[in-house]
Short mmCIF file of C-alpha atoms in Angstrom, two decimals:
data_model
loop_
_atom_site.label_atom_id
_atom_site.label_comp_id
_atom_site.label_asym_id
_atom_site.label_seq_id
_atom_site.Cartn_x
_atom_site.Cartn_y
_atom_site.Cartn_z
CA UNK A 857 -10.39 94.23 -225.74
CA UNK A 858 -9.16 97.42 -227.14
CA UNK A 859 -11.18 98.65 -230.44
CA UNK A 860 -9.66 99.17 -234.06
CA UNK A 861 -9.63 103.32 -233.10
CA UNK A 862 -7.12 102.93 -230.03
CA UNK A 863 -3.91 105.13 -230.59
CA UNK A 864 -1.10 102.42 -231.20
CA UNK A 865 0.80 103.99 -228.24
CA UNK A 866 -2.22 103.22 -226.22
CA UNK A 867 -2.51 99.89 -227.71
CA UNK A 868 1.08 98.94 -226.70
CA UNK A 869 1.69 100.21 -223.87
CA UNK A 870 -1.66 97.67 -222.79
CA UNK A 871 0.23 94.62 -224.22
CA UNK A 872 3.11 95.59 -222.28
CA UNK A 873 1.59 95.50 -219.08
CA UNK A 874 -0.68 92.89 -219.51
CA UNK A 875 1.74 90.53 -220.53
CA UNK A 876 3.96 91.56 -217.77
CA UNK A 877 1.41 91.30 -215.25
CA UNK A 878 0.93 87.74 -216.55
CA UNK A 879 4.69 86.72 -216.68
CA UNK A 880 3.89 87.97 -212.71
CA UNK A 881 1.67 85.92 -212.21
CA UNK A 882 3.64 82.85 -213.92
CA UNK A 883 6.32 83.48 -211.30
CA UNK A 884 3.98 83.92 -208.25
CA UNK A 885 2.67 79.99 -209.72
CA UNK A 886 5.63 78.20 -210.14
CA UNK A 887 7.48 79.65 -207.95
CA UNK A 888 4.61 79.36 -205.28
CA UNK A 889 3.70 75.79 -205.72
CA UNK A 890 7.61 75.08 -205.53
CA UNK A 891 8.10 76.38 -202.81
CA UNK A 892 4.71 74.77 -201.07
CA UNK A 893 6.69 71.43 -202.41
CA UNK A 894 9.82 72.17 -201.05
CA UNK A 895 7.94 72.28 -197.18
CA UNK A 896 6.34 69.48 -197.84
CA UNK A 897 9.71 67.24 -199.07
CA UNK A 898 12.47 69.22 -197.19
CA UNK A 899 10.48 71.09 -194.51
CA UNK A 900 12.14 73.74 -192.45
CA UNK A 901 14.50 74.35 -196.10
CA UNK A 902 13.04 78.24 -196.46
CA UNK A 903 12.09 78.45 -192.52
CA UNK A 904 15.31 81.71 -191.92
CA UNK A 905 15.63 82.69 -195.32
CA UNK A 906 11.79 85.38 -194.76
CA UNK A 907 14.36 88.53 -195.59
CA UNK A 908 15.97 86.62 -198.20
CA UNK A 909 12.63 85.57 -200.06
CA UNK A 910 10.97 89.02 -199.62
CA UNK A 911 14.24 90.80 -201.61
CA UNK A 912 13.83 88.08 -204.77
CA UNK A 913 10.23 88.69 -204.71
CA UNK A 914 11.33 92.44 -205.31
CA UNK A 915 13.82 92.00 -207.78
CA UNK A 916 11.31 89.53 -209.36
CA UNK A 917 8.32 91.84 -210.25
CA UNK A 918 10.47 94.64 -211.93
CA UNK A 919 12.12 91.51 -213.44
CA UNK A 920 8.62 90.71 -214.90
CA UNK A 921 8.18 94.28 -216.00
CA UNK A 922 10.88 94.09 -218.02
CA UNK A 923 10.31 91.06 -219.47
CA UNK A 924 7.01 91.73 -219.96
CA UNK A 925 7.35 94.79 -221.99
CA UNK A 926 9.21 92.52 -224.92
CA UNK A 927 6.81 90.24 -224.83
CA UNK A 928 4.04 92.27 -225.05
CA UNK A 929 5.35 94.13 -228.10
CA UNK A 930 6.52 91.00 -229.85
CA UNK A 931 2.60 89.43 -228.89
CA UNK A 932 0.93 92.58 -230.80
CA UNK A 933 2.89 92.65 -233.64
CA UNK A 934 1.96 89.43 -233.69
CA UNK A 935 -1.74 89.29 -233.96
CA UNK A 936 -2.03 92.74 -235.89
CA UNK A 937 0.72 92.78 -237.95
CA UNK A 938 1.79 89.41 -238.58
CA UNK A 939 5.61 90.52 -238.42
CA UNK A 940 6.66 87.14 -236.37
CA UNK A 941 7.81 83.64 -237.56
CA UNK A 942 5.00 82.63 -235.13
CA UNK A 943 2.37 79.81 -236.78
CA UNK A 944 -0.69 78.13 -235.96
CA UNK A 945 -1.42 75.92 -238.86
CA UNK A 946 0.14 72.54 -238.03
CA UNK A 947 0.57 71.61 -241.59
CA UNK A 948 2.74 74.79 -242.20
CA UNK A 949 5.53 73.21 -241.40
CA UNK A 950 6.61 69.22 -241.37
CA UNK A 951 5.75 67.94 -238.23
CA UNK A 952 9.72 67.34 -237.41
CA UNK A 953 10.23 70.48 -237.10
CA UNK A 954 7.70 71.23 -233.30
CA UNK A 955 10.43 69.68 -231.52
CA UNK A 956 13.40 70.58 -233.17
CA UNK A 957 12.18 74.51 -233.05
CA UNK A 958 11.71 73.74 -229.44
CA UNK A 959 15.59 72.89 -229.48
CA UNK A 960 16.80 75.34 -231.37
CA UNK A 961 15.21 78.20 -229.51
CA UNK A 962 16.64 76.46 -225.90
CA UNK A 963 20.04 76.20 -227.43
CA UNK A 964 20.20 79.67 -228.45
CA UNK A 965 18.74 81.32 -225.69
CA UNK A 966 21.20 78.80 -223.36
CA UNK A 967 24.25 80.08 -225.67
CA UNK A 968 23.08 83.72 -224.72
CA UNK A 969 22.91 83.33 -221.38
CA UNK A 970 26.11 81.51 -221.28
CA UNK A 971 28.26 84.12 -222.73
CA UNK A 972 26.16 87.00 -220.52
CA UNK A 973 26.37 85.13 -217.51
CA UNK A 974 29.92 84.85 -217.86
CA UNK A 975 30.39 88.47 -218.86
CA UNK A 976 28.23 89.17 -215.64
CA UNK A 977 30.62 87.90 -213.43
CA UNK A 978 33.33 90.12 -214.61
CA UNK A 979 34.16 92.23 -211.52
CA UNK A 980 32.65 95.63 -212.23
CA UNK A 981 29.13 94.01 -214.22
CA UNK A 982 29.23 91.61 -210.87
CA UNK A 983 29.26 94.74 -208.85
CA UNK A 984 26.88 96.69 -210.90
CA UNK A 985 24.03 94.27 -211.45
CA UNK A 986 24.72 90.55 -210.89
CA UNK A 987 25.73 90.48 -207.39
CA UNK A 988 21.55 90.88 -206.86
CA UNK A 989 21.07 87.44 -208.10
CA UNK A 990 24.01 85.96 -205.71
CA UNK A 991 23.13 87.69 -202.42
CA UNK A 992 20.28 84.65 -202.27
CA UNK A 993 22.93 82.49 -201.41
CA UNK A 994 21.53 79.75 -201.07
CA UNK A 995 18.76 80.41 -203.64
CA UNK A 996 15.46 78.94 -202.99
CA UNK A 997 12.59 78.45 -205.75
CA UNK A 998 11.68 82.32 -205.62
CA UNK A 999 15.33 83.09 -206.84
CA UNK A 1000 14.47 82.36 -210.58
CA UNK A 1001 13.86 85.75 -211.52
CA UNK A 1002 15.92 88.00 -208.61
CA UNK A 1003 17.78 89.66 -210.79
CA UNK A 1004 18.66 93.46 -210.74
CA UNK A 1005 17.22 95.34 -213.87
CA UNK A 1006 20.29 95.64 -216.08
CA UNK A 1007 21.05 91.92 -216.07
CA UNK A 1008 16.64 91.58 -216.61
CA UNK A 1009 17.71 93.72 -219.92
CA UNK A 1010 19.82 91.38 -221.33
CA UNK A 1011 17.69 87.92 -220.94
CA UNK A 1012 14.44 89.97 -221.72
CA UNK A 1013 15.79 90.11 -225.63
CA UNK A 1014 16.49 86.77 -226.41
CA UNK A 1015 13.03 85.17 -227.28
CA UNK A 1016 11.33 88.05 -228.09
CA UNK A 1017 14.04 88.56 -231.03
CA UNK A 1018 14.26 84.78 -232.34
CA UNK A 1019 10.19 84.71 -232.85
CA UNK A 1020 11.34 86.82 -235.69
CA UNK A 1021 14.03 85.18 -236.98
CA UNK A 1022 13.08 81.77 -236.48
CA UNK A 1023 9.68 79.81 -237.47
CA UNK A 1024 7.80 78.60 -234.21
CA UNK A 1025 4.87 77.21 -233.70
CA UNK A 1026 2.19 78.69 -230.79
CA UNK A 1027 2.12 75.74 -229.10
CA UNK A 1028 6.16 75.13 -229.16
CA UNK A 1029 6.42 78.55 -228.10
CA UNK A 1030 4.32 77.52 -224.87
CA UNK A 1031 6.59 74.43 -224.57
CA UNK A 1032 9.93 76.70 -224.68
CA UNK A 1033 8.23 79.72 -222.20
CA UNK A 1034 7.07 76.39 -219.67
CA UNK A 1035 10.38 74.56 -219.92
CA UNK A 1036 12.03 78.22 -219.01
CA UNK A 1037 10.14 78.75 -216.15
CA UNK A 1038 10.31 75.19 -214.61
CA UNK A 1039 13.79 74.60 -214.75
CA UNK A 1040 14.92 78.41 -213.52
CA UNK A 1041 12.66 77.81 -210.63
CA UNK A 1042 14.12 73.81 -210.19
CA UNK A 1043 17.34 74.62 -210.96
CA UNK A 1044 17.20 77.26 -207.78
CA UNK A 1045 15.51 75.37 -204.87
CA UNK A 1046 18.25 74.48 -203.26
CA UNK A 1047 17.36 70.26 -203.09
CA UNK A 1048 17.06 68.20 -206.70
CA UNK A 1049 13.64 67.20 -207.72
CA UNK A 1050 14.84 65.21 -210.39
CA UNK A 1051 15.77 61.09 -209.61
CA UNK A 1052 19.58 60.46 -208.87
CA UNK A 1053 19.60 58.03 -211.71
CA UNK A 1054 19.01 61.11 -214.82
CA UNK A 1055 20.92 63.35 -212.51
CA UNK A 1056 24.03 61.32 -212.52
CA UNK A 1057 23.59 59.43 -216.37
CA UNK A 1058 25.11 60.14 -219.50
CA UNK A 1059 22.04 62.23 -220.33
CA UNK A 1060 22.35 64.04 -216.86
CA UNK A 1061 25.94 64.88 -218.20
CA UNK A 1062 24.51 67.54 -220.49
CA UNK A 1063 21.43 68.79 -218.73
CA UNK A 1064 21.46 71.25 -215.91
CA UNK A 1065 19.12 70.78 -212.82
CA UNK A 1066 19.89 72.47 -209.07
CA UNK A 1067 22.73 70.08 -208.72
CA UNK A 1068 24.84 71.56 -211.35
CA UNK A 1069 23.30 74.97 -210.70
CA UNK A 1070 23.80 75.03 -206.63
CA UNK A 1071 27.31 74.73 -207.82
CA UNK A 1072 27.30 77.82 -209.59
CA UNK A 1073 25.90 79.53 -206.15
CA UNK A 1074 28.77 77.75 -204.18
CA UNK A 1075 31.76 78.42 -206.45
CA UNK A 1076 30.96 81.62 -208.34
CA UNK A 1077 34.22 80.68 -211.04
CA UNK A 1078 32.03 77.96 -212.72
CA UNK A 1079 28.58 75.97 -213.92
CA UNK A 1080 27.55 79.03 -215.88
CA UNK A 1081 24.59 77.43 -218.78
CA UNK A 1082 20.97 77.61 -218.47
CA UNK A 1083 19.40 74.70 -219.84
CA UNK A 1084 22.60 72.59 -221.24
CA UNK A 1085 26.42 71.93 -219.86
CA UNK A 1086 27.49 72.19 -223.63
CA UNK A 1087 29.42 75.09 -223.37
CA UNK A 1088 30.55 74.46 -219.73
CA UNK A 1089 32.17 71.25 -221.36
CA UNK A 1090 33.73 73.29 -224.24
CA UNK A 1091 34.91 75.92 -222.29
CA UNK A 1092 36.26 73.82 -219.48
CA UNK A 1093 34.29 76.21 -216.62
CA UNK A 1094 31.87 72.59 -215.52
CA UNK A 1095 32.75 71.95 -212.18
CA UNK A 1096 30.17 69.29 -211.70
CA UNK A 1097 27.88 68.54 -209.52
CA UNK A 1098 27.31 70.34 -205.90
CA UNK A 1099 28.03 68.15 -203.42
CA UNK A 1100 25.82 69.60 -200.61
CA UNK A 1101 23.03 68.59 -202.75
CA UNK A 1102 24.67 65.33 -205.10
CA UNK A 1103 26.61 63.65 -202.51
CA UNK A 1104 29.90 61.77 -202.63
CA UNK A 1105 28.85 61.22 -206.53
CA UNK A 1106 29.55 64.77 -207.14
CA UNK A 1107 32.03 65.18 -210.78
CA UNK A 1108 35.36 66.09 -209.20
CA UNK A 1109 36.16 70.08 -210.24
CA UNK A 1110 37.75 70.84 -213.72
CA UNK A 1111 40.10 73.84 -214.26
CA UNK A 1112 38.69 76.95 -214.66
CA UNK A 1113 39.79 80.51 -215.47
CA UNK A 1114 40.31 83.08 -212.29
CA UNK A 1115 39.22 85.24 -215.12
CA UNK A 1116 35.49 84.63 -214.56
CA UNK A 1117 35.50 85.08 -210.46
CA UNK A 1118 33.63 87.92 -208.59
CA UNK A 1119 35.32 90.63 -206.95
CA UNK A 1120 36.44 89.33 -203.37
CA UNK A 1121 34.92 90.92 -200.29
CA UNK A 1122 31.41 91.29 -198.86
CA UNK A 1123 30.29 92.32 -202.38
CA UNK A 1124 30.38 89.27 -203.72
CA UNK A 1125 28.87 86.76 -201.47
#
């Protein structure tokens, strides 16, 4: 532990890389034990993808650098300074309100990522930093977090910025960080983990697993939320369900805008 005396420079540059060394670590655990599933239920899945996996792994760790560094500044300021919305008295605030933060924070941060992602795939950002994420095509469950570092800038923010805006508690800010890193690792194995019968209900409508995701990989012009398919629904860019991974029980495609495809050519596979 660093003493009362430590220059605050000091002091934050060790909360930056501590935390990013443990967001690291978070990705080498999910990610790992994922991946150990996905032999075990769909062996031979990952068996020619060794070049593939060793370039996310890459683009992972200076992912986790950079998402580290926010955290770790927003963790300090934290426990010396009090300047977050961050609580740890139950009774602060009425006990409706854990799960509904927990909402709140996954709806804004999937809103973010919406309108980013589909910013991203405008032709020159593609080029520039998203095509990283794409060239794992298909992505596997050590894709989560291949992304090149400008694109790492922009999701790096969101949280980071809300625990000052927006009352949390420490444990429901545990429950959003674990619910981030499950589903972008699910979401990117390439086979759905989750039972046909959520998958294709009314509740699977809104929620996005590697289903709706894979479709995203396959048809770059669509499927571009996080968590939700809320805004894909409102901005008519769902094109259902993949059906390499659903099956004949895919969603047939909705119209989409051209606007939103990747520059043709061996860039943008």
């Amino acid at each position: 532990m660093l003493g009362s005396d430590t220059p605050l420079l000091v002091a934050l540059l060790f909360a930056s890389v501590a935390t990013s060394v443990m967001v690291a670590l978070r990705y080498f655990l999910a990610s790992g034990l994922f991946s150990w599933l996905t032999e075990r239920v769909r062996p031979g899945l990952y068996s020619s993808r060794g070049p593939q996996i060793r370039r996310e792994i890459a683009w992972s760790l200076t992912a986790a650098a950079i998402y580290g560094t926010p955290a770790g500044l927003m963790l300090w300021s934290w426990r010396n300074l009090g300047w977050t919305r961050v609580y740890t008295d139950f009774t602060a605030w009425p006990l409706w309100y854990l799960p509904l933060s927990v909402l709140v924070y996954l709806f804004v941060q999937d809103t973010w990522f919406y309108w980013i992602h589909r910013a991203m795939h405008e032709p020159r950002l593609f080029r520039i930093a998203h095509a990283v994420h794409h060239k794992s095509r298909p992505p596997t469950a050590w894709t989560a977090m291949s992304f090149h570092w400008v694109e790492s800038l922009t999701g790096a923010i969101v949280i980071p910025l809300l625990v000052f805006l927006v009352p949390i508690h420490v444990a429901m800010l545990g429950a959003v960080l674990g619910i981030a890193t499950i589903m972008g690792v699910t979401n990117h194995m390439g086979w759905e983990i989750f039972p046909r019968r959520l998958v294709h209900s009314g509740l699977g409508y809104w929620l996005i697993t590697a289903s709706h995701h894979e479709r995203h990989h396959e048809d770059y012009r669509c499927n571009f939320g996080l968590y939700f398919r809320f805004w894909d629904h409102v901005c008519g860019t769902d094109r259902g369900l993949s059906r390499r991974i659903a099956g004949r029980r895919a969603a047939l495609p909705a119209k989409v805008s051209a606007k939103v495809a990747p520059p043709a050519g061996p860039g943008a596979s």
